[in-house]
CSV table of C-alpha atoms in Angstrom, one decimal:
chain,number,residue,atom,x,y,z
A,1,MET,CA,0.1,0.0,-0.1
A,2,THR,CA,1.4,3.2,-0.8
A,3,GLU,CA,1.4,5.9,2.1
A,4,LYS,CA,-0.5,8.5,1.7
A,5,PRO,CA,1.6,12.0,1.8
A,6,ASN,CA,1.0,14.2,4.6
A,7,PHE,CA,2.5,17.2,7.0
A,8,PHE,CA,4.6,14.9,9.0
A,9,ASP,CA,6.9,13.7,5.8
A,10,ASN,CA,9.8,15.3,6.3
A,11,VAL,CA,9.8,16.0,10.1
A,12,THR,CA,9.5,14.0,13.3
A,13,LEU,CA,6.4,13.2,15.1
A,14,GLN,CA,8.3,14.4,18.5
A,15,ALA,CA,9.3,17.7,17.1
A,16,ILE,CA,6.2,18.8,16.2
A,17,LEU,CA,3.9,17.3,19.1
A,18,GLY,CA,6.0,17.7,21.6
A,19,ASP,CA,6.3,15.1,24.6
A,20,LEU,CA,2.4,14.9,25.6
A,21,GLY,CA,1.6,15.2,22.2
A,22,HIS,CA,3.5,12.6,21.2
A,23,VAL,CA,1.9,10.0,23.6
A,24,VAL,CA,-1.5,11.1,22.4
A,25,ALA,CA,-0.5,10.2,18.9
A,26,LEU,CA,1.0,7.0,19.5
A,27,GLU,CA,-2.5,5.9,20.9
A,28,ARG,CA,-4.7,8.0,18.7
A,29,TRP,CA,-3.2,9.2,15.5
A,30,GLY,CA,-0.5,6.9,14.8
A,31,PRO,CA,-2.3,5.0,11.6
A,32,LYS,CA,-2.8,8.5,10.7
A,33,ILE,CA,0.6,9.7,10.6
A,34,SER,CA,2.4,7.2,8.9
A,35,GLN,CA,1.0,3.9,7.7
A,36,ARG,CA,4.6,2.8,7.3
A,37,VAL,CA,5.0,2.5,11.2
A,38,ILE,CA,3.5,-0.7,12.7
A,39,TRP,CA,1.2,1.0,15.8
A,40,ARG,CA,-1.0,-2.3,16.8
A,41,ALA,CA,-1.5,-5.6,14.8
A,42,PRO,CA,-4.8,-5.4,12.8
A,43,ILE,CA,-6.4,-8.8,14.3
A,44,HIS,CA,-9.7,-9.9,15.8
A,45,GLU,CA,-7.9,-12.5,18.4
A,46,ARG,CA,-7.2,-11.3,21.7
A,47,LYS,CA,-3.5,-11.4,21.0
A,48,ILE,CA,-1.4,-8.7,22.3
A,49,ALA,CA,2.6,-7.8,22.9
A,50,LEU,CA,4.6,-6.9,25.4
A,51,THR,CA,8.0,-5.0,24.7
A,52,PHE,CA,10.2,-3.5,26.8
A,53,ASP,CA,13.1,-0.9,25.8
A,54,ASP,CA,16.4,0.2,26.7
A,55,GLY,CA,17.5,-2.8,27.9
A,56,PRO,CA,19.6,-5.0,28.9
A,57,HIS,CA,19.9,-3.6,32.5
A,58,PRO,CA,21.8,-5.5,35.2
A,59,VAL,CA,18.8,-5.1,38.2
A,60,TYR,CA,15.7,-4.4,36.1
A,61,THR,CA,16.0,-6.8,33.3
A,62,PRO,CA,16.7,-9.8,35.5
A,63,LYS,CA,13.4,-9.2,37.5
A,64,ILE,CA,11.4,-8.7,34.4
A,65,LEU,CA,12.6,-12.0,33.4
A,66,GLU,CA,11.6,-13.5,36.6
A,67,VAL,CA,7.9,-12.0,36.3
A,68,LEU,CA,7.5,-13.2,32.7
A,69,GLU,CA,8.5,-16.7,33.6
A,70,ARG,CA,5.9,-16.8,36.6
A,71,PHE,CA,3.3,-16.1,34.2
A,72,LYS,CA,4.7,-18.1,30.9
A,73,VAL,CA,4.4,-14.6,28.9
A,74,PRO,CA,7.1,-14.1,26.3
A,75,ALA,CA,8.0,-10.4,25.2
A,76,THR,CA,9.9,-8.5,22.8
A,77,PHE,CA,13.0,-6.7,24.0
A,78,PHE,CA,14.3,-3.8,21.8
A,79,LEU,CA,17.6,-3.7,22.8
A,80,ILE,CA,20.4,-1.0,23.2
A,81,GLY,CA,23.6,-2.2,21.2
A,82,LYS,CA,26.3,-0.7,23.9
A,83,HIS,CA,24.0,-2.4,26.5
A,84,VAL,CA,24.1,-5.8,25.4
A,85,GLN,CA,27.7,-5.7,24.7
A,86,ASN,CA,28.2,-4.6,28.7
A,87,ASN,CA,25.4,-7.4,29.8
A,88,LEU,CA,26.3,-10.0,27.0
A,89,THR,CA,25.2,-13.0,29.5
A,90,LEU,CA,22.1,-11.3,30.3
A,91,ALA,CA,21.1,-11.0,26.6
A,92,ARG,CA,21.8,-14.2,26.0
A,93,GLU,CA,19.7,-15.5,29.0
A,94,THR,CA,16.9,-13.1,27.5
A,95,VAL,CA,16.7,-14.7,24.1
A,96,GLN,CA,17.5,-18.5,26.0
A,97,ALA,CA,14.3,-17.7,28.0
A,98,GLY,CA,12.4,-17.6,24.9
A,99,HIS,CA,11.8,-13.9,24.1
A,100,GLU,CA,12.3,-12.1,21.2
A,101,VAL,CA,14.7,-9.1,20.4
A,102,GLY,CA,14.5,-5.9,18.4
A,103,ASN,CA,16.8,-3.4,17.5
A,104,HIS,CA,16.8,0.1,19.5
A,105,THR,CA,19.8,1.3,18.0
A,106,PHE,CA,23.7,1.3,19.4
A,107,THR,CA,23.5,4.6,21.7
A,108,HIS,CA,19.6,5.4,21.8
A,109,ARG,CA,20.4,8.8,19.8
A,110,ARG,CA,17.4,10.2,18.1
A,111,LEU,CA,17.8,8.8,14.6
A,112,TRP,CA,16.1,12.0,12.7
A,113,ARG,CA,19.1,14.2,13.9
A,114,LEU,CA,21.8,12.2,12.4
A,115,THR,CA,23.5,12.0,9.1
A,116,ASP,CA,22.5,8.9,7.0
A,117,ILE,CA,26.0,7.5,7.7
A,118,ASN,CA,25.5,7.9,11.3
A,119,MET,CA,22.3,6.5,11.3
A,120,PHE,CA,23.3,3.3,9.9
A,121,ASP,CA,26.0,2.8,11.8
A,122,GLU,CA,23.6,3.0,14.7
A,123,ILE,CA,21.3,0.4,13.2
A,124,LYS,CA,24.1,-1.6,11.7
A,125,ARG,CA,26.3,-2.1,14.8
A,126,THR,CA,23.1,-3.2,16.9
A,127,ASP,CA,22.3,-5.6,14.4
A,128,GLU,CA,25.5,-7.5,14.2
A,129,VAL,CA,25.6,-7.6,18.1
A,130,LEU,CA,22.1,-9.0,18.4
A,131,ARG,CA,22.5,-11.5,15.4
A,132,ASN,CA,25.6,-12.9,17.2
A,133,LEU,CA,23.3,-13.7,20.2
A,134,ASN,CA,21.3,-16.8,18.4
A,135,GLY,CA,22.4,-16.3,15.0
A,136,VAL,CA,18.7,-15.1,14.1
A,137,ALA,CA,18.0,-11.7,11.9
A,138,PRO,CA,15.8,-9.5,14.5
A,139,ARG,CA,12.8,-8.3,12.3
A,140,PHE,CA,11.9,-4.9,13.9
A,141,LEU,CA,13.6,-1.9,14.8
A,142,ARG,CA,11.9,0.9,17.2
A,143,PRO,CA,13.5,4.5,16.9
A,144,PRO,CA,14.4,6.0,20.5
A,145,MET,CA,11.9,8.1,22.1
A,146,GLY,CA,9.6,6.9,19.2
A,147,ALA,CA,10.8,9.9,17.1
A,148,PHE,CA,11.1,9.4,13.5
A,149,SER,CA,10.9,11.0,10.0
A,150,LYS,CA,10.6,10.1,6.4
A,151,ARG,CA,14.1,9.7,6.0
A,152,VAL,CA,14.4,7.3,9.0
A,153,LEU,CA,11.9,5.2,7.8
A,154,ASN,CA,13.3,4.9,4.3
A,155,ASN,CA,16.8,3.9,5.7
A,156,VAL,CA,15.1,1.6,8.5
A,157,GLU,CA,13.6,-0.3,5.6
A,158,SER,CA,16.4,-0.2,3.5
A,159,VAL,CA,18.4,-2.4,5.8
A,160,GLY,CA,15.5,-5.1,6.2
A,161,TYR,CA,13.6,-3.8,9.2
A,162,LYS,CA,10.2,-2.9,10.1
A,163,THR,CA,9.7,0.2,12.3
A,164,VAL,CA,7.5,-0.3,15.3
A,165,ILE,CA,6.2,2.0,18.0
A,166,GLY,CA,3.3,0.7,19.8
A,167,ASN,CA,-0.3,1.8,20.7
A,168,VAL,CA,-0.3,1.5,24.8
A,169,TYR,CA,2.3,3.7,26.3
A,170,PRO,CA,1.9,4.2,30.4
A,171,ARG,CA,4.6,6.5,30.0
A,172,ASP,CA,6.9,4.4,32.6
A,173,SER,CA,10.2,5.9,31.6
A,174,HIS,CA,8.7,9.3,33.2
A,175,LEU,CA,8.3,8.0,36.7
A,176,PRO,CA,4.4,8.2,36.9
A,177,SER,CA,3.0,6.1,40.2
A,178,LYS,CA,3.0,2.6,40.1
A,179,GLU,CA,-1.0,2.8,39.9
A,180,LYS,CA,-1.2,5.3,36.9
A,181,ILE,CA,0.9,2.6,35.2
A,182,LEU,CA,-1.1,0.1,36.0
A,183,SER,CA,-4.3,1.8,35.0
A,184,ARG,CA,-2.9,3.0,31.8
A,185,VAL,CA,-2.4,-0.4,30.5
A,186,LEU,CA,-5.3,-1.8,31.4
A,187,ASN,CA,-7.8,0.8,30.5
A,188,ARG,CA,-6.2,1.0,27.1
A,189,ILE,CA,-5.5,-2.7,25.8
A,190,ILE,CA,-7.1,-3.5,22.8
A,191,LYS,CA,-7.2,-6.8,20.4
A,192,GLY,CA,-3.9,-6.7,18.9
A,193,SER,CA,-2.2,-4.0,21.4
A,194,ILE,CA,1.4,-3.2,21.6
A,195,ILE,CA,2.4,-2.4,25.0
A,196,ILE,CA,5.7,0.0,25.4
A,197,LEU,CA,7.4,-0.4,28.7
A,198,HIS,CA,10.9,0.0,29.9
A,199,ASP,CA,13.2,-2.3,31.7
A,200,GLY,CA,16.5,-0.3,31.2
A,201,GLY,CA,17.4,3.5,30.3
A,202,ASN,CA,20.3,5.3,28.4
A,203,THR,CA,22.5,4.6,31.7
A,204,ASN,CA,22.3,2.1,34.7
A,205,HIS,CA,21.0,4.9,36.7
A,206,VAL,CA,17.2,4.5,36.2
A,207,ASP,CA,14.2,3.1,38.3
A,208,ARG,CA,12.1,0.5,36.9
A,209,SER,CA,10.4,-0.5,40.1
A,210,ARG,CA,7.2,0.7,39.3
A,211,THR,CA,7.4,-1.0,35.7
A,212,ILE,CA,7.8,-4.4,37.7
A,213,TRP,CA,5.0,-3.7,39.9
A,214,ALA,CA,2.5,-2.8,37.5
A,215,ALA,CA,3.4,-6.0,35.1
A,216,GLU,CA,3.2,-8.6,37.7
A,217,ARG,CA,-0.7,-7.2,38.3
A,218,PHE,CA,-1.7,-6.2,34.4
A,219,ILE,CA,-0.3,-9.5,33.2
A,220,PRO,CA,-2.5,-11.8,35.1
A,221,GLU,CA,-5.6,-9.3,34.9
A,222,LEU,CA,-5.0,-9.4,31.0
A,223,GLN,CA,-5.0,-13.3,31.0
A,224,GLU,CA,-8.0,-13.3,32.9
A,225,ARG,CA,-9.9,-11.1,30.6
A,226,GLY,CA,-8.7,-13.7,27.7
A,227,PHE,CA,-5.9,-12.0,26.1
A,228,GLU,CA,-2.8,-14.0,25.0
A,229,PHE,CA,0.5,-12.5,25.2
A,230,VAL,CA,2.9,-13.2,22.2
A,231,THR,CA,5.8,-12.0,20.8
A,232,LEU,CA,5.5,-9.1,17.8
A,233,SER,CA,6.7,-11.8,15.4
A,234,ASP,CA,3.6,-14.1,16.4
A,235,LEU,CA,1.5,-11.1,16.7
A,236,LEU,CA,2.4,-9.5,13.1
A,237,GLY,CA,2.9,-12.5,11.4
A,238,HIS,CA,4.1,-11.5,7.8
A,239,ILE,CA,3.4,-8.0,7.9
């Protein structure tokens, strides 16, 4: 399908809308802004994907993995390349536990601000690191901060990736209350949803305890509602 031209073709979503508008756009306007970005799966089954950004983190990723194991839930982790290099054993444990990994660039820089050469470097260095984990080529990339432009999408697609954002973003990286994270997920979930959470950060000095608390509660609640958690590849099929 040919993407319809729109006002956002040559600028980034984040640059226009700012932080709060960015969140609104993710959940309400995403498909209207760009049909080349995956916001959710167009399915009728009660399947959803849980995703985590910015890891691996030496403290919080193991705790997230324990929660996922407890509830028998697979997830997709969008990993920062430099963090993988610094936590290689943990990254391998994530893959060995049956979870999927995606590309979140090497140093978490805003891609739309980079030259093409530097943008490709961010993507390809991480791609190599991720392939070395289990020999599998990652399919999906999530741009840092969810910010993209037409040029970013062109470059991402040229190296074989699909750009994924999501449609349920409780803003856990902005440190709302744990109850707010929980309610935002539970109130916004629909069939085919992609949930955006964080198990790490651009540095190790982050607190993801609220995210863990919320995940321990919304996972069983959504399972009771009949939702099945799957990886992005399982959710999206051959998209």
